[in-house]
Short mmCIF file of C-alpha atoms (C1' of nucleotides) in Angstrom, two decimals:
data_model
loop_
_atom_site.label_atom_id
_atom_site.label_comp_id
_atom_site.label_asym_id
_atom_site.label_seq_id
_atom_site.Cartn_x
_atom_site.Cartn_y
_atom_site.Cartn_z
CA UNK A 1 -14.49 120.52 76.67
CA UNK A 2 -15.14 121.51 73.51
CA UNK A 3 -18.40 121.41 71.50
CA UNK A 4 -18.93 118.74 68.82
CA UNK A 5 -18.77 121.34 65.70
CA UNK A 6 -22.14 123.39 64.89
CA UNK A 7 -23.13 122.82 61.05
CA UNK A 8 -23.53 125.45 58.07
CA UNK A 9 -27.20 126.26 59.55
CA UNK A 10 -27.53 128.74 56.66
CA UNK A 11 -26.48 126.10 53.90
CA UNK A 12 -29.35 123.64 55.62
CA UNK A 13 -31.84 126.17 55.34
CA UNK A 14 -31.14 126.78 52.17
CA UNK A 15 -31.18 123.34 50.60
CA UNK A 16 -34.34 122.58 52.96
CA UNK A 17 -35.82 125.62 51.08
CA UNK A 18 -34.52 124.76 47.83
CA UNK A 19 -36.17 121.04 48.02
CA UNK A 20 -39.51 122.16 49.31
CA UNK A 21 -39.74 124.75 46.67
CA UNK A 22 -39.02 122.12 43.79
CA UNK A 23 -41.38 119.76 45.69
CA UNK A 24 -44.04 121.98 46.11
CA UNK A 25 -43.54 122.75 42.05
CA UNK A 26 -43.38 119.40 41.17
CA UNK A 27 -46.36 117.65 43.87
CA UNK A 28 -48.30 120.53 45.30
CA UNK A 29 -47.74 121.93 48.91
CA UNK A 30 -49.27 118.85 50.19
CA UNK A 31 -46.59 116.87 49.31
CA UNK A 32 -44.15 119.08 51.09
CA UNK A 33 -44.08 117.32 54.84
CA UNK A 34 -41.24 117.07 57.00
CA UNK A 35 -41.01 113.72 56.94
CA UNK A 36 -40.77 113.87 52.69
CA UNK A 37 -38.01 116.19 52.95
CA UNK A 38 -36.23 114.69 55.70
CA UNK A 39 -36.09 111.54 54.29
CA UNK A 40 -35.14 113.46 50.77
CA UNK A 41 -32.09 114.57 52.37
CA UNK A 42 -30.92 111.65 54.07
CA UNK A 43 -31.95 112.82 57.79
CA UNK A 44 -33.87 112.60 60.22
CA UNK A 45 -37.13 115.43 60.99
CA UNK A 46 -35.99 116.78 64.30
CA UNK A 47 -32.95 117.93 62.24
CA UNK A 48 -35.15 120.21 59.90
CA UNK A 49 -36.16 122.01 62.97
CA UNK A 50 -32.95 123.10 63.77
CA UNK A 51 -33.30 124.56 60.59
CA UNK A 52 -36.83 126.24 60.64
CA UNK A 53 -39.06 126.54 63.85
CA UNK A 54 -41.90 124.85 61.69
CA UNK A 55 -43.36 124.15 58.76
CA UNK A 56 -44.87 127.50 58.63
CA UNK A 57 -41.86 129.27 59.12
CA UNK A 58 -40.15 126.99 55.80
CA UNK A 59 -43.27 127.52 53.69
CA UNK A 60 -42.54 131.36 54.44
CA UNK A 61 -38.87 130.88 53.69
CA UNK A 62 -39.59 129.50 50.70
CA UNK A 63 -42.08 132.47 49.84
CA UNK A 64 -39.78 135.09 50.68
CA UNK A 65 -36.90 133.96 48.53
CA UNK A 66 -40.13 134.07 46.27
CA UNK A 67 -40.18 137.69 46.28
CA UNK A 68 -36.75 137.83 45.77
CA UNK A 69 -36.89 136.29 43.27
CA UNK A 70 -39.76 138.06 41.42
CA UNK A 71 -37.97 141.37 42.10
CA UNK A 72 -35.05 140.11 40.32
CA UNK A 73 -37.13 138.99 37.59
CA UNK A 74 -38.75 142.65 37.16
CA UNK A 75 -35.27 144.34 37.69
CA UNK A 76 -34.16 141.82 34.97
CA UNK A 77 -36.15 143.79 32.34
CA UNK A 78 -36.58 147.28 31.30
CA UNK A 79 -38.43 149.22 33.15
CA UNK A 80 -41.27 150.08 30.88
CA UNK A 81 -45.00 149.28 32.39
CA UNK A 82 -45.44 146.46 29.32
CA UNK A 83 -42.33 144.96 30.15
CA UNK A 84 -42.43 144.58 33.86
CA UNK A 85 -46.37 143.60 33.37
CA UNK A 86 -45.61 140.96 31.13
CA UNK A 87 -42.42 140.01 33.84
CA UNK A 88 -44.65 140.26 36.75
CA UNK A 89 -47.45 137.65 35.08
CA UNK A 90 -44.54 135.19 33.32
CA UNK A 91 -43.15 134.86 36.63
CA UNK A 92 -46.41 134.26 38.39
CA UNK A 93 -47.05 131.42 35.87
CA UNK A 94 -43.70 130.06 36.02
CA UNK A 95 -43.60 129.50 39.55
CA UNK A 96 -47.47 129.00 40.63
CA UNK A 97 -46.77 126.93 43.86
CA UNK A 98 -44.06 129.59 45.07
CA UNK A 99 -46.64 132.61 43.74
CA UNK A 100 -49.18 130.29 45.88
CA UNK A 101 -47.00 130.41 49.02
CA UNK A 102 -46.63 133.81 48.44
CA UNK A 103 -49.78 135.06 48.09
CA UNK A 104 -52.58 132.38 48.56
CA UNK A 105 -51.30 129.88 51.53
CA UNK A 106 -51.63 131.13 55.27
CA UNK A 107 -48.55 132.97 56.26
CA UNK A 108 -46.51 134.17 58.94
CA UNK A 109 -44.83 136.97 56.96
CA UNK A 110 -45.71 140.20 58.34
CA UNK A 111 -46.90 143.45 55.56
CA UNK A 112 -46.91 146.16 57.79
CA UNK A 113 -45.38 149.05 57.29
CA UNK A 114 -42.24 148.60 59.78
CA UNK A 115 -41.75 145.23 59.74
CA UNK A 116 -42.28 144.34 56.27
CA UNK A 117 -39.01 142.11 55.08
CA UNK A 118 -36.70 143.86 51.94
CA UNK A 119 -37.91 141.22 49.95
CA UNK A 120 -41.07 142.20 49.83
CA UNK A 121 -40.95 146.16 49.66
CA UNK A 122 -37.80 145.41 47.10
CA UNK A 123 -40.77 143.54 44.56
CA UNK A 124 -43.36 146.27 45.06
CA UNK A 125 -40.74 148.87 44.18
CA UNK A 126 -40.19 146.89 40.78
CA UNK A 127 -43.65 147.53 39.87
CA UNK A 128 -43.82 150.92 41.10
CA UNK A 129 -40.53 151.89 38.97
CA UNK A 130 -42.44 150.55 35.80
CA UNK A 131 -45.21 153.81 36.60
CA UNK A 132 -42.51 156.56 37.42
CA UNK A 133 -45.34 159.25 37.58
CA UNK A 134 -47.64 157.14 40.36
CA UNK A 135 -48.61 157.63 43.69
CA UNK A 136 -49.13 154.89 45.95
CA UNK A 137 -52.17 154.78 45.24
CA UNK A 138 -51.97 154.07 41.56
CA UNK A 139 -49.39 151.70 42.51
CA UNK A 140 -51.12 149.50 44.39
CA UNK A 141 -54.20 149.24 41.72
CA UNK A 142 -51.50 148.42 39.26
CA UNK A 143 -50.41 145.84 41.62
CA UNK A 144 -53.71 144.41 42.40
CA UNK A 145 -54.60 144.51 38.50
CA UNK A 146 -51.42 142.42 38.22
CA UNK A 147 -52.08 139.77 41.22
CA UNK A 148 -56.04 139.63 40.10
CA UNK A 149 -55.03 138.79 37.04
CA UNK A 150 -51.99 136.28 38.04
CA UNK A 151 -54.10 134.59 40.61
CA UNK A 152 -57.76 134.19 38.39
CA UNK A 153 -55.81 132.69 35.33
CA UNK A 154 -53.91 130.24 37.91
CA UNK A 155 -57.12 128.84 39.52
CA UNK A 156 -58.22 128.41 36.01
CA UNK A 157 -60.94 131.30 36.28
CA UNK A 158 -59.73 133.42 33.37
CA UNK A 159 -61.01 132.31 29.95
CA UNK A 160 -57.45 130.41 28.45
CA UNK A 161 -55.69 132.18 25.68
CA UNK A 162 -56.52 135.75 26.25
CA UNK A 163 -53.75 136.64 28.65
CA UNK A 164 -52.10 138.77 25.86
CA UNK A 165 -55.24 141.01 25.46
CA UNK A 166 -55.88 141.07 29.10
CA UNK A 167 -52.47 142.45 29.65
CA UNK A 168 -53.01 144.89 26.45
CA UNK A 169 -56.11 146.67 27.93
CA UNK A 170 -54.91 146.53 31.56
CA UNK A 171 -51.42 148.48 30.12
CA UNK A 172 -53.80 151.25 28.45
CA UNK A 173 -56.23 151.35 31.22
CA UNK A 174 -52.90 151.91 33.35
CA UNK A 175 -51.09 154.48 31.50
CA UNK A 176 -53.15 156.22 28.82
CA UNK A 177 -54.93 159.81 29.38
CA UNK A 178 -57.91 160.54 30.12
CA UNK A 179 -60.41 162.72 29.16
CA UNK A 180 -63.38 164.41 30.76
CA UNK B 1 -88.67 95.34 56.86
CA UNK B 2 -88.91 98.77 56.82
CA UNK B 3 -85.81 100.73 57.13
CA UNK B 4 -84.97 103.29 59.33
CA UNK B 5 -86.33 106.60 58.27
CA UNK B 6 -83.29 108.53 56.42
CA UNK B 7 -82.41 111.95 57.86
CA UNK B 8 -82.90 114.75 55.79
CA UNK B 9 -79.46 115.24 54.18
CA UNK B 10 -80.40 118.75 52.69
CA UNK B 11 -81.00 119.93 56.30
CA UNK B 12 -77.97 118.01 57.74
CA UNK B 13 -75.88 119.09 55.06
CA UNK B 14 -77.04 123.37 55.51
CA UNK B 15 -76.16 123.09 59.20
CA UNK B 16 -72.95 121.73 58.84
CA UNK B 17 -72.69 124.79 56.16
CA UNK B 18 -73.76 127.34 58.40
CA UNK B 19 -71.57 125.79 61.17
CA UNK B 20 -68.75 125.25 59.29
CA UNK B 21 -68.58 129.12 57.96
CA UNK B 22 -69.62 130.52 61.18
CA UNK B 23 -66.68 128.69 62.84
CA UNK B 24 -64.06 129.46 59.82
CA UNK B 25 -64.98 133.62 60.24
CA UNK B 26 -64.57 133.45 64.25
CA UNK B 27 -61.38 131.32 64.47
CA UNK B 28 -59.71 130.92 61.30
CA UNK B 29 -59.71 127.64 58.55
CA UNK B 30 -57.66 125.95 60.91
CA UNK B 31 -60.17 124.99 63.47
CA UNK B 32 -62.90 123.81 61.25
CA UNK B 33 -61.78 120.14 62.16
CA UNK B 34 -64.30 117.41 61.49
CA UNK B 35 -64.15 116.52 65.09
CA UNK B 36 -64.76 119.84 65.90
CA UNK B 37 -68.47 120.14 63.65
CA UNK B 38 -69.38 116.89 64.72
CA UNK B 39 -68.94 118.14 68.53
CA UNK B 40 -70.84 120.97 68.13
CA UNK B 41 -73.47 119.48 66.19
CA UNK B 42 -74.02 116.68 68.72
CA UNK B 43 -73.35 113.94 66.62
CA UNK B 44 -70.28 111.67 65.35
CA UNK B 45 -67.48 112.11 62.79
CA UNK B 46 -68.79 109.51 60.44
CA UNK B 47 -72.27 110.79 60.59
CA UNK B 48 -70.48 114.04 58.48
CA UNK B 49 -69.55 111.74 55.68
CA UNK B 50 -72.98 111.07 55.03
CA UNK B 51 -73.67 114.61 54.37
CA UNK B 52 -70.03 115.58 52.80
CA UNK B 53 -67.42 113.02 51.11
CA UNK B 54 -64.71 114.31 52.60
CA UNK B 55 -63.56 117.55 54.26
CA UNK B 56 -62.78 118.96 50.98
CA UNK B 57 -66.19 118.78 49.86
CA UNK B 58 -67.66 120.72 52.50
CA UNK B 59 -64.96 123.61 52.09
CA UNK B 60 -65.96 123.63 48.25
CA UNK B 61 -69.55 123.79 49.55
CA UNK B 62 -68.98 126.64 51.88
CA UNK B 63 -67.37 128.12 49.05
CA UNK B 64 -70.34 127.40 46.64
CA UNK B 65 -72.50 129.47 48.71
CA UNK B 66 -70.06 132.00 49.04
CA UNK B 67 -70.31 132.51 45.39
CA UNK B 68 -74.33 132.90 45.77
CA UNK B 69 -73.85 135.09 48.38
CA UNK B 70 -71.67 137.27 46.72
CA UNK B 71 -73.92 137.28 43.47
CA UNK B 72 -76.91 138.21 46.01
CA UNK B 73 -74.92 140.90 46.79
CA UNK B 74 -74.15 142.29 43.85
CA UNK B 75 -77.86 142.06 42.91
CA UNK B 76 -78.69 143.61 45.62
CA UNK B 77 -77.13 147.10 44.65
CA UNK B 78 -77.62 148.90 41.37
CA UNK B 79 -75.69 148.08 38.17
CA UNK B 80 -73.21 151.08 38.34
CA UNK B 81 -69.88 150.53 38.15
CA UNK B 82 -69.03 152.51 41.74
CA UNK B 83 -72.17 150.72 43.07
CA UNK B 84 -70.88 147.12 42.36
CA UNK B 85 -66.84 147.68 42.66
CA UNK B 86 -68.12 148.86 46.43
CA UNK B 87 -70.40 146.12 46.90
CA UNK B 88 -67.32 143.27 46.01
CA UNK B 89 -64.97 144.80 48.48
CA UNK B 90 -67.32 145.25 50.98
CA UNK B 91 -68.62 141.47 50.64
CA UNK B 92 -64.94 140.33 50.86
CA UNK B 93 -63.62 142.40 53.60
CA UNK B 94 -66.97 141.33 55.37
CA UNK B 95 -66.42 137.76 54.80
CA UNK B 96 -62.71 137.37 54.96
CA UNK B 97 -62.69 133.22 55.62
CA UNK B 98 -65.25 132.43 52.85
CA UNK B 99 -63.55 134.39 50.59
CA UNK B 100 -60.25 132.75 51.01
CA UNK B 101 -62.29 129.22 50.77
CA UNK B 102 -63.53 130.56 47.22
CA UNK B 103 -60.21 132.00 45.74
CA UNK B 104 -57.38 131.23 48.20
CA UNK B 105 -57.59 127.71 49.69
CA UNK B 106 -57.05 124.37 47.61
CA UNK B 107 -60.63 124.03 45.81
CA UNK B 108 -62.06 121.42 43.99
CA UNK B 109 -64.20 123.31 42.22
CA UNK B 110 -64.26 123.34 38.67
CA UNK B 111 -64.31 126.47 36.42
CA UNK B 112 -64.16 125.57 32.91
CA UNK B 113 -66.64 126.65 30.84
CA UNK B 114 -69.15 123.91 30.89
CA UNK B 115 -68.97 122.28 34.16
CA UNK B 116 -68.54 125.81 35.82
CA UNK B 117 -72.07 125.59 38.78
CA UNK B 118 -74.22 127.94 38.16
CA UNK B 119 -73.53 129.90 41.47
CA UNK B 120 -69.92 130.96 40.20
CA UNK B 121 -71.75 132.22 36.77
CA UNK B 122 -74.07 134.19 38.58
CA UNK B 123 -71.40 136.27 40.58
CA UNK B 124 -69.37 136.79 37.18
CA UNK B 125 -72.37 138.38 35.77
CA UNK B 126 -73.01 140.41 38.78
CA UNK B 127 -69.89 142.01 37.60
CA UNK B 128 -69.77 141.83 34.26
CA UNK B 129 -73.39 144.17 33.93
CA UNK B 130 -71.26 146.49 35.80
CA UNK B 131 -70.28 147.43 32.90
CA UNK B 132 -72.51 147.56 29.89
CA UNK B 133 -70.31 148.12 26.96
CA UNK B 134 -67.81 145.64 27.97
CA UNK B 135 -66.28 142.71 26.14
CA UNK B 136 -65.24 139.83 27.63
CA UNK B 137 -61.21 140.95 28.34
CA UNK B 138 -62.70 143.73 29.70
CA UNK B 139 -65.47 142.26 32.39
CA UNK B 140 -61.85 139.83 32.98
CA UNK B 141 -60.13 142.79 33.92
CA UNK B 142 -62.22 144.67 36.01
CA UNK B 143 -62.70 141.75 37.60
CA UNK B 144 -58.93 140.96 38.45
CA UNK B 145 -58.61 144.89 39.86
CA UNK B 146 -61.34 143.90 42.33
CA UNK B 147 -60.50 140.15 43.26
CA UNK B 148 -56.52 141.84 43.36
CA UNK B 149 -57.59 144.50 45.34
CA UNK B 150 -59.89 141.98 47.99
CA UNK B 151 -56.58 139.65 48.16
CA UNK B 152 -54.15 141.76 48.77
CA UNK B 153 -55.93 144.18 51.46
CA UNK B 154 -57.33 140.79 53.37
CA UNK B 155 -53.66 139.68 53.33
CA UNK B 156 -52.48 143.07 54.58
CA UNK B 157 -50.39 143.82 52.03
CA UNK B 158 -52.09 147.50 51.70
CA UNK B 159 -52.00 150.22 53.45
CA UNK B 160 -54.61 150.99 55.76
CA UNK B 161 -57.41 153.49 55.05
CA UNK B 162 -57.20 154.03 51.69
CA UNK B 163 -59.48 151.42 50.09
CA UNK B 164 -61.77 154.43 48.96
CA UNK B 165 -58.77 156.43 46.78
CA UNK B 166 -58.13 152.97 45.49
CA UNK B 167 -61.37 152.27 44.53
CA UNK B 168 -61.80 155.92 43.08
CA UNK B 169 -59.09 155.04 40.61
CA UNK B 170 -60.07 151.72 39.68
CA UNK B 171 -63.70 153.11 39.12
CA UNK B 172 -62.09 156.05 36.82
CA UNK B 173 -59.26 153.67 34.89
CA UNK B 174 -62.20 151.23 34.06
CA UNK B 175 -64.83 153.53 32.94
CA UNK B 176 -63.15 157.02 31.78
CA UNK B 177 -62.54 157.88 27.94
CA UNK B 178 -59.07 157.76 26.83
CA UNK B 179 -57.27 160.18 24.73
CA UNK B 180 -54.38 159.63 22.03
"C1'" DA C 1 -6.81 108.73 75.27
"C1'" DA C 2 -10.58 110.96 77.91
"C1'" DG C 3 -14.21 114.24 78.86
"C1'" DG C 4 -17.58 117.20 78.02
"C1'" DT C 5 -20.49 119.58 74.87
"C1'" DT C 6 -23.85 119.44 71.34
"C1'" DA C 7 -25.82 117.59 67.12
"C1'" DT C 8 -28.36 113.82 65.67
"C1'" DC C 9 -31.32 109.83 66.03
"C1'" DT C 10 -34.95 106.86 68.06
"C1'" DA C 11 -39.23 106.79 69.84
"C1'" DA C 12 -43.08 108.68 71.05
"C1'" DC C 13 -47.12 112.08 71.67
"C1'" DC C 14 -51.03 114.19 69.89
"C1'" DA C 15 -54.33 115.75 66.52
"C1'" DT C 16 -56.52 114.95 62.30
"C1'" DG C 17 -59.04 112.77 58.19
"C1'" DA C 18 -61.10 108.72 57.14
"C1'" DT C 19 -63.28 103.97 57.62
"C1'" DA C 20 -64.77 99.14 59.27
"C1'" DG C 21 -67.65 96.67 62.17
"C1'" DA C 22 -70.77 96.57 66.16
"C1'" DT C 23 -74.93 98.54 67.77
"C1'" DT C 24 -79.30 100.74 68.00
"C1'" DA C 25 -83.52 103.04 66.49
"C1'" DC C 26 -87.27 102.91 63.72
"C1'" DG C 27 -91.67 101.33 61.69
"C1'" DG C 28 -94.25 97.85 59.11
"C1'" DG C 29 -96.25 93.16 59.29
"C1'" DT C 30 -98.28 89.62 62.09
"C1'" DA D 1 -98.16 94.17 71.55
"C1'" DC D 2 -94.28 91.91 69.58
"C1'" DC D 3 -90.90 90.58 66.25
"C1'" DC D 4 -87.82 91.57 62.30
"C1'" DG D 5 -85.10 93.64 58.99
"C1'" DT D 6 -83.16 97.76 57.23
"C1'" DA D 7 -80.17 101.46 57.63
"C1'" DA D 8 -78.41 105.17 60.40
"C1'" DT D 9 -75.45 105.93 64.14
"C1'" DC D 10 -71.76 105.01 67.33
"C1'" DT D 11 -67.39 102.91 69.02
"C1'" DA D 12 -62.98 101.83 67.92
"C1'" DT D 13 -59.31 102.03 64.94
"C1'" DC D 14 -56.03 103.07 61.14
"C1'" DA D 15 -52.80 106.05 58.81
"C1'" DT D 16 -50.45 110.24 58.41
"C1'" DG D 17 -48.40 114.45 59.83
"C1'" DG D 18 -46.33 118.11 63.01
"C1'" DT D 19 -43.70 118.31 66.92
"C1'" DT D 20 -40.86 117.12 71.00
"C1'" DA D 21 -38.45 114.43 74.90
"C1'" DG D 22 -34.80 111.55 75.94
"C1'" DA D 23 -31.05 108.43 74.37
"C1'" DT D 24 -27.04 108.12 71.54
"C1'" DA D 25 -23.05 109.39 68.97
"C1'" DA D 26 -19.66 112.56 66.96
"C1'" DC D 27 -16.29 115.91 67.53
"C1'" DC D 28 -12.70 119.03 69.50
"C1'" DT D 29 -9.68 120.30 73.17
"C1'" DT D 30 -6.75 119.04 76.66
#
DNA sequence: AAGGTTATCTAACCATGATAGATTACGGGT
DNA sequence: ACCCGTAATCTATCATGGTTAGATAACCTT
């Protein structure tokens, strides 16, 4: 009468998450399908679905361990508005399928206020730190300066080359004073 | 011997277009199916691949005219820098679908310098006399505020209500004198 | 060793993008 | 008016992917 044993569901999701994330890097998000990384892991697909409820719900996996992972990379350095700008946009580069699945991919992640997951609010805090005297107001423009600017040179619509003075002006647009 | 009379694959291709767009605003990416055009249109899958090599093609299209539209837009206002930063985010948050096709979804548009279409110029410009003075880094970075600030407020990562104080800022970081 | 519970596998369903081959509509030439 | 050939359209189909139902097999307890 006793069960047949129930297996490390939290180890499965997290090499499931781990493969689709290197696929995605590797072949684009198209090449992520359930059959690719069932096969990849020597099973069968109903067996990923014990794991996540979809494919949507593993692309968002794989984007919230995203923003783990970029607030760990902005915690990693000083918290200085240069330094955690030029964090925010070498991460974004590094990682530009995760940053897609993130950002640019439908998603069932939720933003508002309540629900939003630590994950999320824990990478927005790393760029807030980085302006100690902003409101969220500023915040979020520094943020959107940051994304605009991560996302544009990804799709190739920035002019290559000229991240460095990109970040330069948006760093004294962001923190100089003003006059008049 | 004298063929059938072609259809007119300007026309053929517009509807599909029009369809396509009108169908992506009211019910998402997701139901844009070929199937789906062809059914409302009256007509047959295949007869789509006369007007559009593949699906892909008719996204990049609906994405093309996006770009027009938005340049139109921008046009249609005058060449302050409040006057166009509010025209952008209005034309984005007022056509949430097309502007995913144009910066979100997988594109096969091209945006290096030569082969860039003209369209995708036009709405660059429409930004960049925003602001008269400006270099090239600049236009790039006033730019990335507004295409960050469209993004992440379509994706709901903002808070509600405050798209004015955000824009207020923007305007003032972009265009006031700095001190020191 | 046996039984029952549950994970896994096999097999299939359904929708979609895309295409090959049959069919039909057109319009000029007789 | 009637063929005839061209080419556009339609019917039917393939291939692939997400997802799920039902059959099978593994495990633990007794």
């Amino acid at each position: 009468m006793s069960p047949r044993p129930a297996p490390d569901l939290n180890q499965r999701r997290d090499r499931v998450v781990k493969l689709a994330r290197t696929l995605a890097e590797s072949e684009g998000w198209g090449a992520v399908t359930m059959r690719r990384l069932a096969g990849d892991l020597g099973v069968t697909q109903p067996v990923l679905y014990s794991a996540f409820a979809s494919r949507q719900a593993l692309v968002d996996a794989v984007a919230l361990d995203g923003f783990d992972d970029l607030a760990a990379a902005l915690e990693a350095v000083d918290s200085s508005p240069r330094a955690r700008m030029r964090a925010y946009l070498d991460h974004a580069a590094a990682h530009p399928r995760v940053y897609e699945a993130m950002f640019s991919l439908p998603s069932g992640l939720t933003f508002a206020a309540e629900a939003t997951p630590a994950p999320l609010r824990r990478a927005f805090s790393g760029i807030r730190e980085a302006f100690p005297g902003a409101d969220d107001t500023r915040a979020e423009v520094a943020w959107s300066v940051l994304h605009g600017l991560a996302t544009l040179h990804a799709g190739g619509r920035l002019r290559e080359g000229q991240m460095q003075a990109r970040l330069d002006l948006a760093h004294r647009l962001l923190t100089e004073q003003a006059v008049g």
